[in-house]
Short mmCIF file of C-alpha atoms in Angstrom, two decimals:
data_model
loop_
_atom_site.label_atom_id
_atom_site.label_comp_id
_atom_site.label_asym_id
_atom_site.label_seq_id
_atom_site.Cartn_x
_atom_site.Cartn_y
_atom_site.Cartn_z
CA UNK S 1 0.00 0.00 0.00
CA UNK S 2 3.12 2.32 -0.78
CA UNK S 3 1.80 6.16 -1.63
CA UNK S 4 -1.73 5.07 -1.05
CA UNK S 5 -2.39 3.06 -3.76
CA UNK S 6 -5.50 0.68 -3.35
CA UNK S 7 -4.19 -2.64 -3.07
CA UNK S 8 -5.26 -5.23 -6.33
CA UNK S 9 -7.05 -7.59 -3.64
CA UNK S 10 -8.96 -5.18 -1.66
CA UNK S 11 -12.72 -5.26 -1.45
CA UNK S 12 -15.19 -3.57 -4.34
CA UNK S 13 -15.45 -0.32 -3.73
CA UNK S 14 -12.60 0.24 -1.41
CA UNK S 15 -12.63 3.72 0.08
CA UNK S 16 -9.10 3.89 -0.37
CA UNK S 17 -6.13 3.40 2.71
CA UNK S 18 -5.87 7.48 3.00
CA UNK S 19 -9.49 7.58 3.69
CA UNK S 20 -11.03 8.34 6.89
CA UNK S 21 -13.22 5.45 6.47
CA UNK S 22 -10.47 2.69 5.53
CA UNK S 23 -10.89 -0.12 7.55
CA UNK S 24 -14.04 1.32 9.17
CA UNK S 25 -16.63 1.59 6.53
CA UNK S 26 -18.81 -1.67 5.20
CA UNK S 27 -16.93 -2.16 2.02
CA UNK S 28 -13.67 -2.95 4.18
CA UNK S 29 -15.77 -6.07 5.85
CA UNK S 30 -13.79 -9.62 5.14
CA UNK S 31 -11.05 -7.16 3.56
CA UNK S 32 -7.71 -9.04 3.81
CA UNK S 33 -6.35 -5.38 4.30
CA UNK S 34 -8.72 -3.93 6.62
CA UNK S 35 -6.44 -3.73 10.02
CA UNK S 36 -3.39 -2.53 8.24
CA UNK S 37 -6.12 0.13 6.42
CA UNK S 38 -7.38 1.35 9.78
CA UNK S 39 -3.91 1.52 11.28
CA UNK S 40 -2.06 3.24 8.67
CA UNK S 41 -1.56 6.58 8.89
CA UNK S 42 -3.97 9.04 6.22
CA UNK S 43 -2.45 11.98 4.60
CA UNK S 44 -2.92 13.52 1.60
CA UNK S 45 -1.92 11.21 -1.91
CA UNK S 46 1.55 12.19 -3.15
CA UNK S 47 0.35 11.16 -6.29
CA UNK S 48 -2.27 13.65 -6.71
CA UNK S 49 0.93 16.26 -6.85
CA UNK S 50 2.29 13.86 -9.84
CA UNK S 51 -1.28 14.25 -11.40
CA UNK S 52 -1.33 18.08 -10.68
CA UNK S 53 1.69 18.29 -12.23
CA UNK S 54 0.84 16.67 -15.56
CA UNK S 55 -2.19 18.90 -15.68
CA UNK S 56 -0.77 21.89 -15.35
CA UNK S 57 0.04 22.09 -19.06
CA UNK S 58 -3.93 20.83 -19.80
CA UNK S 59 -6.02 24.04 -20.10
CA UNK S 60 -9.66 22.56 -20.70
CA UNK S 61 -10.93 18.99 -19.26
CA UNK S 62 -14.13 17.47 -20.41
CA UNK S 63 -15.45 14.49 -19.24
CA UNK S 64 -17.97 12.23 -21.65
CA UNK S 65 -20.59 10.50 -20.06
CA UNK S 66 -23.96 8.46 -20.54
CA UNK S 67 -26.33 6.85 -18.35
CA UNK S 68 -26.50 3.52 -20.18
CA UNK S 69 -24.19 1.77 -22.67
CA UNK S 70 -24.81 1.79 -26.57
CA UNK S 71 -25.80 5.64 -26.89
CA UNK S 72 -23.42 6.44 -29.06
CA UNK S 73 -20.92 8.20 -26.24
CA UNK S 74 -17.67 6.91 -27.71
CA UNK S 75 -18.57 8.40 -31.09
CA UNK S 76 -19.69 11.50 -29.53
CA UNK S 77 -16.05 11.87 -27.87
CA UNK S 78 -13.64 10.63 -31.10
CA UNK S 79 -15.86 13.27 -33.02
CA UNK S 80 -15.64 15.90 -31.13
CA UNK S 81 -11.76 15.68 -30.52
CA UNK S 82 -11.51 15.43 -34.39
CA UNK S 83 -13.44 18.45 -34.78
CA UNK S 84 -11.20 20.54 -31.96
CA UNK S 85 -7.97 19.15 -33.46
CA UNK S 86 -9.46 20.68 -37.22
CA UNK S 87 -9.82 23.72 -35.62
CA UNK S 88 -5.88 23.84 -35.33
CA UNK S 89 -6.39 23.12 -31.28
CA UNK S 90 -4.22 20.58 -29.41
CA UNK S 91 -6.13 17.77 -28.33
CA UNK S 92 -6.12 14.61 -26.07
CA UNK S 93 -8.62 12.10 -26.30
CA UNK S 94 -8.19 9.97 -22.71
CA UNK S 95 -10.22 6.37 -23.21
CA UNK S 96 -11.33 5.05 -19.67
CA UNK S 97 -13.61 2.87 -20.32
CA UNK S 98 -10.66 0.17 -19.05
CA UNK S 99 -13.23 -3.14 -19.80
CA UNK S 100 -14.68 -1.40 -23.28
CA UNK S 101 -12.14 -0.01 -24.85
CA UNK S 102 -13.08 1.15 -28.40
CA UNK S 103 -11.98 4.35 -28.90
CA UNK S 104 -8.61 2.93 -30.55
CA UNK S 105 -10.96 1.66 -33.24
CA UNK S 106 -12.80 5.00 -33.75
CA UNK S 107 -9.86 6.56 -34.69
CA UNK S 108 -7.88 4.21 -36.82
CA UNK S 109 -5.39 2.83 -34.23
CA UNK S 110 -6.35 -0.86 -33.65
CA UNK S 111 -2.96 -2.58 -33.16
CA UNK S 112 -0.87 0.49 -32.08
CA UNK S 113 1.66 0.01 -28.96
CA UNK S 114 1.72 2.99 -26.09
CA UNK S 115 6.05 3.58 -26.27
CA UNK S 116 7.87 5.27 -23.22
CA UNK S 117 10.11 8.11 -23.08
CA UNK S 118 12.01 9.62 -20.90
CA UNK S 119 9.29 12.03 -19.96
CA UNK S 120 6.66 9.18 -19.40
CA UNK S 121 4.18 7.28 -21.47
CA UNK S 122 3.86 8.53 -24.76
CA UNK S 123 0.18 8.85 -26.21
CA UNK S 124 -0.48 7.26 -29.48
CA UNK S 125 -1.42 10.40 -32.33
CA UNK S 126 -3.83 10.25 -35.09
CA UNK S 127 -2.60 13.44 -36.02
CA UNK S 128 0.29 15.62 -34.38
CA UNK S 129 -2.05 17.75 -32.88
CA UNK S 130 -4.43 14.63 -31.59
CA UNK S 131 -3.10 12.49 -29.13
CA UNK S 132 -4.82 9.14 -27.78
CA UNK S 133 -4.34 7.45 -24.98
CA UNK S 134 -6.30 3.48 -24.25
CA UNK S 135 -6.17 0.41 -22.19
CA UNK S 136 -6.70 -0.64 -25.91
CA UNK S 137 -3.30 -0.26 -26.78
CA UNK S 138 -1.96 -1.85 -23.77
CA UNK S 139 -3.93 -5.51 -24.32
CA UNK S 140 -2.28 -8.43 -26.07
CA UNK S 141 -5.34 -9.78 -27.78
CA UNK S 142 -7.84 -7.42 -28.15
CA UNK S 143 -10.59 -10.33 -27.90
CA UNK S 144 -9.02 -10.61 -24.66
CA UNK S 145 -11.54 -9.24 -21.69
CA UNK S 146 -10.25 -7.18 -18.97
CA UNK S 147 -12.07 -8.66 -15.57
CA UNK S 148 -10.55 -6.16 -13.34
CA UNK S 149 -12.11 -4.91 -9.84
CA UNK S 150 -11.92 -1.36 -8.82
CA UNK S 151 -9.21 -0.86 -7.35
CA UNK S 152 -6.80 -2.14 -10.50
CA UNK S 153 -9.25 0.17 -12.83
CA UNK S 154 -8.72 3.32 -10.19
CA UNK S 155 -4.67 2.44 -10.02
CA UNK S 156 -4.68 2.35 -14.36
CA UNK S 157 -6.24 5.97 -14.46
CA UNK S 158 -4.13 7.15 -12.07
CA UNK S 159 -1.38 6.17 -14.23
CA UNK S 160 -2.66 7.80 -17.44
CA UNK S 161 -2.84 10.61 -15.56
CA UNK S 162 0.27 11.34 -13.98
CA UNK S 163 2.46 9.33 -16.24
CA UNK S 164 1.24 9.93 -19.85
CA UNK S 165 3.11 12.95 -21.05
CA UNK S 166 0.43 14.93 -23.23
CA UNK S 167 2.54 18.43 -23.42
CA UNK S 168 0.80 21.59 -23.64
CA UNK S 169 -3.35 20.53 -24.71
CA UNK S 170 -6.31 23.22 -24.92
CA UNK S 171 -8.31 19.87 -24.70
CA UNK S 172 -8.11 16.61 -22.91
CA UNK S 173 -11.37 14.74 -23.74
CA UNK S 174 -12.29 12.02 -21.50
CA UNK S 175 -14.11 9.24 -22.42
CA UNK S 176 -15.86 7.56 -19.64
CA UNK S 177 -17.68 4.17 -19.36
CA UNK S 178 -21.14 4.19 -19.02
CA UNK S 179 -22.97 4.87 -15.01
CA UNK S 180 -21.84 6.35 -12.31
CA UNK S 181 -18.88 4.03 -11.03
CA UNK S 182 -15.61 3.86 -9.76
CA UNK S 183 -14.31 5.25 -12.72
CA UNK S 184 -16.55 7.88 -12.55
CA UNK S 185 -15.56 9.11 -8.90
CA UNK S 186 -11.88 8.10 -9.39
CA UNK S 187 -11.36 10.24 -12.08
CA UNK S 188 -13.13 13.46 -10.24
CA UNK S 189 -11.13 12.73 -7.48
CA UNK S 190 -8.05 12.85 -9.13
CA UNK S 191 -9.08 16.04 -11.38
CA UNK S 192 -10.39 18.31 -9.08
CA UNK S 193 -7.80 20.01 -7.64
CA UNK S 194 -6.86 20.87 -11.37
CA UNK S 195 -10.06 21.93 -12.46
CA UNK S 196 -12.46 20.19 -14.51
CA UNK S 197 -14.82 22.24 -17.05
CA UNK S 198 -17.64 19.69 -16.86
CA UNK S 199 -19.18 17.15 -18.18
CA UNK S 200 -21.03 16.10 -21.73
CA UNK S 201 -23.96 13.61 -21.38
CA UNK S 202 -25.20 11.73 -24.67
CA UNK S 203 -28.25 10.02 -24.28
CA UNK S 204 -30.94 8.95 -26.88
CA UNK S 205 -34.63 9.91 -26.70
CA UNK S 206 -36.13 7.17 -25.18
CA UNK S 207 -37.53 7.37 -21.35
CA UNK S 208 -35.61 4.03 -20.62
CA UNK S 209 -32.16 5.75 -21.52
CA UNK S 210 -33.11 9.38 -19.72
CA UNK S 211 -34.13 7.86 -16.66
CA UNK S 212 -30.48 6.64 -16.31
CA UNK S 213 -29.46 10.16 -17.50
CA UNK S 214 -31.33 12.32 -14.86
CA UNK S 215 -29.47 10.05 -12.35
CA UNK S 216 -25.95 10.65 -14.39
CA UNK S 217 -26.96 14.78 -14.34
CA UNK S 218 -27.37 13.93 -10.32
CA UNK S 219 -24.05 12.58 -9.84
CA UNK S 220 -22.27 15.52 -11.62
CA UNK S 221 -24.23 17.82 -9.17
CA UNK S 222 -23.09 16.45 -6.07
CA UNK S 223 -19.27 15.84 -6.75
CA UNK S 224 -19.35 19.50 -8.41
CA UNK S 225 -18.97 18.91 -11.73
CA UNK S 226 -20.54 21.03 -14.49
CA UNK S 227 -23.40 20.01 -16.63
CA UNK S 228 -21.34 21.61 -20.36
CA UNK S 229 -24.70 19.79 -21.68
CA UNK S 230 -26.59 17.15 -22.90
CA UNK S 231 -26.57 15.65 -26.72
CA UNK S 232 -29.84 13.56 -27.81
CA UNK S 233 -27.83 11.07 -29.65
CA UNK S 234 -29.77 8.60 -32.60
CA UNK S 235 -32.46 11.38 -33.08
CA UNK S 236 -34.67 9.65 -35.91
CA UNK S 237 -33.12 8.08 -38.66
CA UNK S 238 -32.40 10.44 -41.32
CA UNK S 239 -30.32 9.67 -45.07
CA UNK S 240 -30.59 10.52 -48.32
CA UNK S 241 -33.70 8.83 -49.77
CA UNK S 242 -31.19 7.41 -52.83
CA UNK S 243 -29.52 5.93 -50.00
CA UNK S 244 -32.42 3.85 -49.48
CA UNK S 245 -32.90 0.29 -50.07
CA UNK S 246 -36.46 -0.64 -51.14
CA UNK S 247 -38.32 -3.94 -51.24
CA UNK S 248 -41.55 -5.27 -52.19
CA UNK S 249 -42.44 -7.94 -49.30
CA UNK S 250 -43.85 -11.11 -50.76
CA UNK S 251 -46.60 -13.51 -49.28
CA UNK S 252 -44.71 -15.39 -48.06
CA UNK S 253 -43.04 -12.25 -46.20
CA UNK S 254 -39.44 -12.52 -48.44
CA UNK S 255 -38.42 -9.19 -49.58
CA UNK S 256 -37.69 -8.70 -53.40
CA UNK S 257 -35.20 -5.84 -53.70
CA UNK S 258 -36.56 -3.39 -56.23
CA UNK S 259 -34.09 -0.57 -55.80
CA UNK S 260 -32.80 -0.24 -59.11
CA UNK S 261 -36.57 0.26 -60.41
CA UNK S 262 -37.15 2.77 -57.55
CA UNK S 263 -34.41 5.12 -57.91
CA UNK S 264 -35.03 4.79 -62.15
CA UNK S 265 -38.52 5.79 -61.90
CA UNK S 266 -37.62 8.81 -59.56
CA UNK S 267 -34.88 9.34 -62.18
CA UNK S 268 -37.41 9.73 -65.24
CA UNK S 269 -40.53 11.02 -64.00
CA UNK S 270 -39.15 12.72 -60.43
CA UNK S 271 -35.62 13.59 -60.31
CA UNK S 272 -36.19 16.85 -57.73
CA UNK S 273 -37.03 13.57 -55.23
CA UNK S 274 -33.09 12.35 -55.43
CA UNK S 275 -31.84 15.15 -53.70
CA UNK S 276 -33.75 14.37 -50.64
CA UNK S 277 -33.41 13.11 -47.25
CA UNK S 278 -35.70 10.69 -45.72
CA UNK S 279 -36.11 10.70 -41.80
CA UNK S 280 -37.87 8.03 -39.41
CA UNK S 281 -38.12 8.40 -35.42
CA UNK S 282 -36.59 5.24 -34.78
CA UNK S 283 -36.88 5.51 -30.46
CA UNK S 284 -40.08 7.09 -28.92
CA UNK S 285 -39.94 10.73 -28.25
CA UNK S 286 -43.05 11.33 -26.60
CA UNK S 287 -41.96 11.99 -23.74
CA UNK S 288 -40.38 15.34 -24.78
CA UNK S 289 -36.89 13.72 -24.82
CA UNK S 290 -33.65 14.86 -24.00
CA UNK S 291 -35.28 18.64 -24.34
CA UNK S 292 -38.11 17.74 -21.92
CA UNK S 293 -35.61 16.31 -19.21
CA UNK S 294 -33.08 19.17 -19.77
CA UNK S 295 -35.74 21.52 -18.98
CA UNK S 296 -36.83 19.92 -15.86
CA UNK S 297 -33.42 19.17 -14.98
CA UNK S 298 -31.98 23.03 -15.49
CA UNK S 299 -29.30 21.85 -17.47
CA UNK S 300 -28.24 23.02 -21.23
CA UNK S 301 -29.36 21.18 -24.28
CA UNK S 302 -26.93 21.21 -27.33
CA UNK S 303 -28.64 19.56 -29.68
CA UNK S 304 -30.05 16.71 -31.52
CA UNK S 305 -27.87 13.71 -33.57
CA UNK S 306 -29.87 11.87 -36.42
CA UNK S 307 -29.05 7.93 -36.20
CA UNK S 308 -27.40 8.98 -39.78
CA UNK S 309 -25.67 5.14 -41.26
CA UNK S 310 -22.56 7.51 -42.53
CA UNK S 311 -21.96 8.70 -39.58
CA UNK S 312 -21.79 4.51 -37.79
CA UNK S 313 -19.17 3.99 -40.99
CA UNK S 314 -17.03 6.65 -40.38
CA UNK S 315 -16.75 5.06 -36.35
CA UNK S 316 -16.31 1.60 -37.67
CA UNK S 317 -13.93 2.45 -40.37
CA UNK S 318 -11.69 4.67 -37.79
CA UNK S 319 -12.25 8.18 -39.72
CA UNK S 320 -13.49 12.05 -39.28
CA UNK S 321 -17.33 12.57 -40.17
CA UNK S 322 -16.12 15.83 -40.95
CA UNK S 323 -13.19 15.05 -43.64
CA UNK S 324 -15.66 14.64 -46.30
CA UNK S 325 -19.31 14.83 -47.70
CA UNK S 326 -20.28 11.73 -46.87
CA UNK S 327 -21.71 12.38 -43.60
CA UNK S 328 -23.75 15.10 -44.86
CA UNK S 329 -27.01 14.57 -42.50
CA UNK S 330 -24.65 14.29 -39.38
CA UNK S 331 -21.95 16.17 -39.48
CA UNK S 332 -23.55 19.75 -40.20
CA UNK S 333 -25.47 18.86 -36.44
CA UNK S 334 -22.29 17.95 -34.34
CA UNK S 335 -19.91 20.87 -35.67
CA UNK S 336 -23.23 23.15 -34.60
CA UNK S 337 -23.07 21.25 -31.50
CA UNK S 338 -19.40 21.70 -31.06
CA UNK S 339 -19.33 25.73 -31.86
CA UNK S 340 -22.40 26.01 -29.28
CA UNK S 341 -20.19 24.12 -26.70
CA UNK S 342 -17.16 26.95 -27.90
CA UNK S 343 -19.00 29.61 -27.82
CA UNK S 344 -21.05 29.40 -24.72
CA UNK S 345 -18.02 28.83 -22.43
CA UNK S 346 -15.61 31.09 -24.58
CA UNK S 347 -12.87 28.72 -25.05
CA UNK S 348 -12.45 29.73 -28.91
CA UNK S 349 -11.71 33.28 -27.90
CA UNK S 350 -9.70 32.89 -24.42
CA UNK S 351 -7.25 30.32 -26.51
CA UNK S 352 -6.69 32.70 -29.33
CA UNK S 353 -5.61 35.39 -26.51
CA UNK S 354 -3.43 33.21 -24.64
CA UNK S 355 -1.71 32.21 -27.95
CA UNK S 356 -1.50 36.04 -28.55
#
């Protein structure tokens, strides 16, 4: 328990040996540490200097969260650090989702090795001003699942932390695993003396993924951490209508692809039609939504992300939405998201004076 650290065989949710509680509280019961934990003496973690430290040279810190897996979160972040690195900002994008890693996928590093220097732990760059750093790149199979408890998670973010050497960043995006976990309160803990701007929640309309939100927007309130806003995520489907696949079903409910006949007849008799974008509410928004529960909640909606097929591609195939057309229904919505998110905390403007 040198400097500390939570030992790899302590209890779920171990308060930590510096806490007041160690040894005391219920998650210490059947501990195999729990009298040296109430004997040892508590101070404050040297390693939190080591963290502060590393920081220093980080001048915004946004942490990505959802209520529930499978809302599209880890999108949300590789987008929006591509978007702040084409801006000409410096960026890190910090995966710790440590047993879902799959942010090294998003952005076209499956298979990449983390290298050290002299000055620490080298992150992994999609582009020299876009730096990445992943339990991904640290796994020898990636089929390989990481069954960790707590207190390993906790010790590996404290480590990307205070040993990965990021050099001056106007962003560190940090990609967080879904609820409000360890990983969650570790990674508050460890930021707060250094400031963190807040927090990003992506949800998607339905009530079954806000209810988890509302409790996500709770947590943020009472370990102080700022509600930047809230992204509806998979907002109706919405592509071009050529995009479309259309079938006639059959009796015996087969589908006979008539595409080709489709798109021909639009051609000859219709051809204003091709040019248009078909959308379909794909969750149930009757509730009001992300909007609704924003409202209620006080917080700041940013907008709303159509579940656009491009914009899945670009994720799976490790690419910008924004380096092309092709994402043309999606891509339009995040940068708006993205300069809303600039301009109403004046980040754009305070980082072109301090480069002045």
């Amino acid at each position: 328990m040198e400097n500390g650290e939570i030992p790899e065989n302590a209890n779920e949710h171990c308060p930590g040996p510096q806490s007041d509680s160690a040894g005391k509280s219920d998650s210490c019961q059947g501990c195999p540490n729990q009298q040296d934990c109430a004997t040892a003496p508590k101070g404050p973690d040297p390693d939190l200097v080591a963290i502060a430290e590393r920081m220093a040279t980080v001048k915004h810190k946004i942490l990505v969260l959802s209520g529930k897996g499978g809302v599209g979160k880890s999108t949300f972040s590789a987008q929006l650090s591509y978007a702040l690195a084409a801006m000409d900002f410096q960026v890190g994008l910090m995966d710790i989702d440590i047993c879902g890693p799959s942010i090294p996928k998003m952005l076209g590093l499956e298979g990449q090795e983390i290298h050290q220097s002299n000055l620490g732990w080298s992150p992994v760059y999609v582009e020299s001003n876009l730096g990445v750093m992943s339990i991904g790149f640290m796994l020898p199979n990636p089929d390989e699942a990481v069954i960790w408890r707590g207190p390993r998670k906790n010790g590996l973010i404290k480590q990307f932390l205070k040993d990965v050497y990021w050099g001056e960043l106007d962003f560190l995006v940090v990609d967080a695993p879904p609820g409000t976990s360890d990983e969650h309160i570790s990674i508050v803990q460890y930021l707060q003396a250094t400031g963190i701007d807040g927090a990003i929640i992506v949800t998607t309309p339905q009530q079954v993924s806000l209810i988890d939100v509302r409790k996500e927007v709770s947590f943020c309130k009472k370990v102080g951490v700022e509600v930047l806003g809230v992204v509806e995520n998979m907002s109706g489907l919405c592509q071009r209508l050529t995009d479309f696949r259309f079938a006639k079903l059959t009796e015996n409910g087969e589908q006979n692809d008539i595409t080709e006949r489709v798109l021909g007849y639009m051609r000859e008799k219709a051809p204003e039609m091709l040019d248009l974008i078909a959308c379909s509410e794909v969750f149930d928004s009757s509730g009001g939504g992300a909007t609704q529960m924003c409202q209620e909640m006080g917080v700041p909606f940013l907008g709303k992300v159509p579940l656009d097929p491009q914009l899945c591609k670009a994720a799976e195939e490790g690419r910008s939405c924004f380096a092309d057309q092709k994402c043309g229904v999606s891509a339009p919505v995040l940068k708006s998201i993205i300069e809303k998110l600039l301009v109403m905390n004046q980040w754009r403007e305070e980082l072109q004076q301090i480069s002045e």
